[in-house]
PDB file of C-alpha atoms in Angstrom:
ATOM      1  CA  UNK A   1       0.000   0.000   0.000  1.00  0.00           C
ATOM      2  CA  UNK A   2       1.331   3.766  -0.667  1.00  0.00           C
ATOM      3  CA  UNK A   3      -0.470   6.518   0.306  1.00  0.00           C
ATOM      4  CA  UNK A   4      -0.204  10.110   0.769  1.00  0.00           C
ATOM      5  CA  UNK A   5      -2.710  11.896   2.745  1.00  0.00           C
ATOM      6  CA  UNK A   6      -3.443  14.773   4.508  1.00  0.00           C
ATOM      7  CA  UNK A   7      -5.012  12.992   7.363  1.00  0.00           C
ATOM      8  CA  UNK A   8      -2.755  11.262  10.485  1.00  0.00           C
ATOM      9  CA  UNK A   9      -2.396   7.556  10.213  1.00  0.00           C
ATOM     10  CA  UNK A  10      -3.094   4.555  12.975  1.00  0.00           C
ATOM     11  CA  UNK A  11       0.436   2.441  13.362  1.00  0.00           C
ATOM     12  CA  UNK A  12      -0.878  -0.313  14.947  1.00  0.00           C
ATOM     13  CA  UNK A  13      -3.552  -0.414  12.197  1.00  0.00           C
ATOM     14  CA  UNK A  14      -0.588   0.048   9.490  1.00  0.00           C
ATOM     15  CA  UNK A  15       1.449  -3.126  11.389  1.00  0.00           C
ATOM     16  CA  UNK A  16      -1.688  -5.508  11.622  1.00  0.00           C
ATOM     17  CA  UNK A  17      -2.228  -4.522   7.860  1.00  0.00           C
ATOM     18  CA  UNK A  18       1.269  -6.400   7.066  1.00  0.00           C
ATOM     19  CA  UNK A  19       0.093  -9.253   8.740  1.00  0.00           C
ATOM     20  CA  UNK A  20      -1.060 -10.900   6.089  1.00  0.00           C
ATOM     21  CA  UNK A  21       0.850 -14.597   5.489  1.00  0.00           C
ATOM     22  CA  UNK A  22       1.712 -16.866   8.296  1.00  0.00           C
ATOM     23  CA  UNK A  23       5.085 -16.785   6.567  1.00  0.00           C
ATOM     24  CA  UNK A  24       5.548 -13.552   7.992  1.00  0.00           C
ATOM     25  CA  UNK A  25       8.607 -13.711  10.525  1.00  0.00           C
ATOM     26  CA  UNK A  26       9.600 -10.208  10.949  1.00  0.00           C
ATOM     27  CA  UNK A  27       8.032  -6.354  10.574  1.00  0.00           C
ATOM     28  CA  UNK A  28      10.455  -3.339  10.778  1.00  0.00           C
ATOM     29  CA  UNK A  29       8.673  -0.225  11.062  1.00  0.00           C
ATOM     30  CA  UNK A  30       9.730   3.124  10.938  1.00  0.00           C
ATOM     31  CA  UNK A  31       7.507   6.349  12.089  1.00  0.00           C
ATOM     32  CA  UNK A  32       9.089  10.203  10.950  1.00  0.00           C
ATOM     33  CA  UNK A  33       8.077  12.376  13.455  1.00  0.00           C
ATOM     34  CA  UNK A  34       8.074  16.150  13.115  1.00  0.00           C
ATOM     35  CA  UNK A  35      11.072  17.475  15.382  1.00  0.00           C
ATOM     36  CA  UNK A  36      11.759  21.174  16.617  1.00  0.00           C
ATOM     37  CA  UNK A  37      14.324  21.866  13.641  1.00  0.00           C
ATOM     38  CA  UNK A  38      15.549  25.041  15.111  1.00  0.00           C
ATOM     39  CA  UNK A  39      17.898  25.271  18.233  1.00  0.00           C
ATOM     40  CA  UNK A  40      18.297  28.969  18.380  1.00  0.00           C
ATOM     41  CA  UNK A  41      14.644  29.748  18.870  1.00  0.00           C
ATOM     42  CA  UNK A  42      11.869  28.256  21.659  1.00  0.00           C
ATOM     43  CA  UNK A  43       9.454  29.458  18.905  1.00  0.00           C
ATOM     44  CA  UNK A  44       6.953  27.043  17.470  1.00  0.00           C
ATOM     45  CA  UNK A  45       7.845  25.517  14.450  1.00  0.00           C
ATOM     46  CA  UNK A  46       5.560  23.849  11.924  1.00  0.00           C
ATOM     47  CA  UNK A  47       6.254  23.216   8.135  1.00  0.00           C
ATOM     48  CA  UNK A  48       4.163  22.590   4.960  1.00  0.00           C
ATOM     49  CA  UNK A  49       4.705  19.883   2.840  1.00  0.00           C
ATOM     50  CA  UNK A  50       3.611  19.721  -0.840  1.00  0.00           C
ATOM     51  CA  UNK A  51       3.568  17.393  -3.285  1.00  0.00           C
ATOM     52  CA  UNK A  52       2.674  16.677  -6.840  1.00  0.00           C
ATOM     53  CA  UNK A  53      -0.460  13.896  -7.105  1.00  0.00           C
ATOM     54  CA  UNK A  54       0.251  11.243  -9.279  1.00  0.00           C
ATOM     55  CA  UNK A  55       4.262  11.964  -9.597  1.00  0.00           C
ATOM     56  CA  UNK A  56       5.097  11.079  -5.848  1.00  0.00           C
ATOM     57  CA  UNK A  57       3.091   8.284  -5.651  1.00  0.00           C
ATOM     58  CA  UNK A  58       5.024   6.975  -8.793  1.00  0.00           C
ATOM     59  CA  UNK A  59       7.918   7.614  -7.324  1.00  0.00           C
ATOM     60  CA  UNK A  60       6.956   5.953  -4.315  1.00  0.00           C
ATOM     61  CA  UNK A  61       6.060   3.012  -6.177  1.00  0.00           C
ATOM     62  CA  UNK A  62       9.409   2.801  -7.829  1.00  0.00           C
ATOM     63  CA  UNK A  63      10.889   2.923  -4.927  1.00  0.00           C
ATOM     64  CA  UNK A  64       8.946  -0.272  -3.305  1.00  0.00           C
ATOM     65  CA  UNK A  65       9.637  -1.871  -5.990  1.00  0.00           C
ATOM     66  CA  UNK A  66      13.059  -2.072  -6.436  1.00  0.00           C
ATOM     67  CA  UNK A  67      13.396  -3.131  -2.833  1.00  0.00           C
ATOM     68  CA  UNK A  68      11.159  -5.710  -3.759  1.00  0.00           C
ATOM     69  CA  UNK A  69      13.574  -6.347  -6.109  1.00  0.00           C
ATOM     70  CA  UNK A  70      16.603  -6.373  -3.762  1.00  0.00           C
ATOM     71  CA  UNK A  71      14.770  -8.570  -1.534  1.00  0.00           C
ATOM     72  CA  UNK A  72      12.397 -11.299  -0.684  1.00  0.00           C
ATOM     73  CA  UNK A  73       9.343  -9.486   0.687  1.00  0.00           C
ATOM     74  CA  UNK A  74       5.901 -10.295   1.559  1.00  0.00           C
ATOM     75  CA  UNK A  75       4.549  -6.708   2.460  1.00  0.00           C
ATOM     76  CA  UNK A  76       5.237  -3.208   2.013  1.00  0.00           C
ATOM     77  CA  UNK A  77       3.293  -0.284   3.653  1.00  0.00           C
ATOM     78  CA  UNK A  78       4.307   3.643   2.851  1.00  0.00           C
ATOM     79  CA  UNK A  79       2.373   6.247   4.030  1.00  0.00           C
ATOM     80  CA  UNK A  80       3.201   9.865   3.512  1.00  0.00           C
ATOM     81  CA  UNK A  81       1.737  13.054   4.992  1.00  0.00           C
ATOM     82  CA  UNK A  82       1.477  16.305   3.426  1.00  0.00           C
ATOM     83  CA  UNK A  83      -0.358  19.747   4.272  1.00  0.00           C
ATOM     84  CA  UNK A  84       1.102  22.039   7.383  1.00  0.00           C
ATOM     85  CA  UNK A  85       2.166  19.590  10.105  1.00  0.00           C
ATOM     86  CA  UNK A  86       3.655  20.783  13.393  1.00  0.00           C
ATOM     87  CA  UNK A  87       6.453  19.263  15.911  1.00  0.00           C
ATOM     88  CA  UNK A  88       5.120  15.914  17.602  1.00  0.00           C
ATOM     89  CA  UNK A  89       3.169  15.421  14.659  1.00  0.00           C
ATOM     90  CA  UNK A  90       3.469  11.602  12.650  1.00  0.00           C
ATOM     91  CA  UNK A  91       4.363  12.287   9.072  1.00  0.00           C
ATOM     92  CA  UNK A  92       5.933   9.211   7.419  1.00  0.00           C
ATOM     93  CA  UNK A  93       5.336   5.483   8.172  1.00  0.00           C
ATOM     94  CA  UNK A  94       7.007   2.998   6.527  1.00  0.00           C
ATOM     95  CA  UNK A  95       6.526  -0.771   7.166  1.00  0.00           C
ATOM     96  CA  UNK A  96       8.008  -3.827   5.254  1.00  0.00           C
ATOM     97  CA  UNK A  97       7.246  -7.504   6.347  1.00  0.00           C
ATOM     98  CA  UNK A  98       9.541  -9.969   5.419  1.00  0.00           C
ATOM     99  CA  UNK A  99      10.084 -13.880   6.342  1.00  0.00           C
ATOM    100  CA  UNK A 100      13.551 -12.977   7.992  1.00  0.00           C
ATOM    101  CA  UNK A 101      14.437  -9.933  10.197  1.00  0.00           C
ATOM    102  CA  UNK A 102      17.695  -9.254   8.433  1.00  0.00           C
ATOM    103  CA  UNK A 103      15.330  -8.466   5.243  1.00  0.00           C
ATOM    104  CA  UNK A 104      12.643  -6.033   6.882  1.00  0.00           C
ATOM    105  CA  UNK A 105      15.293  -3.635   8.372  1.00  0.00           C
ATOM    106  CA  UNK A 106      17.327  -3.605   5.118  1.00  0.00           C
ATOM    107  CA  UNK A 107      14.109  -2.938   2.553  1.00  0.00           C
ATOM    108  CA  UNK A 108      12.900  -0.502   5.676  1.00  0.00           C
ATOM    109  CA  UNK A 109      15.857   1.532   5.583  1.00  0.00           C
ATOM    110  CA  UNK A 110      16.640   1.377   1.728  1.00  0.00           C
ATOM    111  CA  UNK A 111      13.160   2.811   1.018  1.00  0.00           C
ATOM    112  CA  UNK A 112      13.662   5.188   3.826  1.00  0.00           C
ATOM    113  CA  UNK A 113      17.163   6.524   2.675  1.00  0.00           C
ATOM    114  CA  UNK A 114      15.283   6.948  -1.428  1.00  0.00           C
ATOM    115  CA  UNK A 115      11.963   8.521  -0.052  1.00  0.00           C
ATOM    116  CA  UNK A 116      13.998  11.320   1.391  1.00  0.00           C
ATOM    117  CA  UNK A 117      16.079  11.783  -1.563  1.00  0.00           C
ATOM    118  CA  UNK A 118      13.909  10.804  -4.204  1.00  0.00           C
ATOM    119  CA  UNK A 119       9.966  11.157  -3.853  1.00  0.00           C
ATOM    120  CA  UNK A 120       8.265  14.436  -5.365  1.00  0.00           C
ATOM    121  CA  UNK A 121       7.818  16.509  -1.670  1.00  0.00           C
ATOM    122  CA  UNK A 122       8.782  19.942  -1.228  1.00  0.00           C
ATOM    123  CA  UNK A 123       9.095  21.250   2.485  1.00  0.00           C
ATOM    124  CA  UNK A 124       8.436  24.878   3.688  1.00  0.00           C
ATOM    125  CA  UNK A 125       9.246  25.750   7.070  1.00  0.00           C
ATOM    126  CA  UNK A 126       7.950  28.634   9.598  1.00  0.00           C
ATOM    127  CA  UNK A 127       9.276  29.965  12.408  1.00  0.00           C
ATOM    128  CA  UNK A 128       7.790  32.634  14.130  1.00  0.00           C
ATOM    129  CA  UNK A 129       7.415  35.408  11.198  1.00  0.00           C
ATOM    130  CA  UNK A 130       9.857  33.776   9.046  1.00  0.00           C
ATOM    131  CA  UNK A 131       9.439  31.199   6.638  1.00  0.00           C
ATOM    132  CA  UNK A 132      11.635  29.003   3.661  1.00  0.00           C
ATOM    133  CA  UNK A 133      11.318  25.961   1.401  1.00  0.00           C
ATOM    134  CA  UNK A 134      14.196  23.781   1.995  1.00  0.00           C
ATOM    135  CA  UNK A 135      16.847  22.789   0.256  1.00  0.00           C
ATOM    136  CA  UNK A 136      18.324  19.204  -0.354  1.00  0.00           C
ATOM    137  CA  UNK A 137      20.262  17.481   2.240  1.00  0.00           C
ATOM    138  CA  UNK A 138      23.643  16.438   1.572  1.00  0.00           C
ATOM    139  CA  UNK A 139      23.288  14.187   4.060  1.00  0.00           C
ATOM    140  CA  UNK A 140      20.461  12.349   2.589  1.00  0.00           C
ATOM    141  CA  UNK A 141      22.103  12.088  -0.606  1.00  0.00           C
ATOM    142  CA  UNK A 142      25.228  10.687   0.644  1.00  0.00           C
ATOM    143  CA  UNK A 143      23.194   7.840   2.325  1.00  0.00           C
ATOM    144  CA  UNK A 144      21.875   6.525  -0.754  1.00  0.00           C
ATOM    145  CA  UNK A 145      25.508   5.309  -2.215  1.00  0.00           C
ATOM    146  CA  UNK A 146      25.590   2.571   0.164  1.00  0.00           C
ATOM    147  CA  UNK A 147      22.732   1.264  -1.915  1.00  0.00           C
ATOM    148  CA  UNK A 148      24.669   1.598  -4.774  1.00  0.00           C
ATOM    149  CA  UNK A 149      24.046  -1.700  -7.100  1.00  0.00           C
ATOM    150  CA  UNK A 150      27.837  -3.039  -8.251  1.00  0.00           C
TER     151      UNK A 150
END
C-alpha cells in the first residue's frame, strides 16, 4: 500500500495490515516524526509539505519496488503526509514484512534513505514570522551510495 494523505495515520492499524501470510517472521517499522528543527529559537515551528499527485506516488512506487527487487518481501506499507504539520506530529510510516528480520530492516531503511532523496515533496518551514522551502540534504544524498548496485 502507498499513500499520501493529509489525514494522520493509525500504526498499529498500518502493522496488523502487514500481517497478512503466516510466513511472515519479521516487521520493521519506521515512524518520521516532526522534530523542533531550530535550536536557536523556543518558537513554534511547523512546516508545509507539498507534493505533486500522481508523480510522488510513482515515485513511491518505484521505490517499493526495487526493494522488492533487492529482496524477498511479503509486504510493504508507505504512508506519507502532506499539508502544514507541526512538531510531535506523525508524518511518514514505513513498514516492510519480510520472512527474515535481516530483510525487513534492510528494505525498511533502503526505502527510507530513497523517499527522502527521491519522492516528489517539497518542504516549507515557519518559524515565528519567518518562513523558507528547503533545500536538499547532503546528508540524505550521501546515504543513498551505500545502496549503490555493483
Amino acid at each position: 500500500m502507498i499513500q499520501v494523505q493529509e489525514n494522520d495515520f493509525d500504526v498499529d492499524a498500518l502493522y496488523k495490515g502487514l500481517l497478512k501470510s503466516n510466513k511472515t517472521g519479521a516487521v520493521a517499522m519506521f515512524v518520521g516524526l516532526v522534530r523542533q528543527f531550530s535550536d536557536l529559537s523556543k518558537e513554534a515551528c511547523s512546516f508545509e509539505l507539498e507534493h505533486y499527485p500522481g508523480m510522488t506516488e510513482r515515485n513511491l512506487k518505484k521505490i517499493v519496488d526495487e526493494a522488492n527487487d533487492r529482496w524477498p518481501l511479503l509486504d510493504v506499507c508507505v504512508v506519507h503526509r502532506v499539508g502544514r504539520l507541526t512538531i510531535d506530529d506523525q508524518i511518514v510510516f514505513v513498514g516492510v514484512s519480510a520472512s527474515h528480520r535481516a530483510e525487513a530492516f534492510q528494505a525498511c531503511d533502503f526505502i527510507m534513505d530513497y523517499l527522502k532523496s527521491r519522492a516528489a515533496f517539497w518542504k516549507k518551514e515557519t518559524q515565528g514570522s519567518k518562513s523558507q522551502w528547503v533545500e536538499a540534504n547532503t546528508k540524505d544524498e550521501a546515504s543513498l551510495e551505500r545502496w549503490s548496485k555493483e
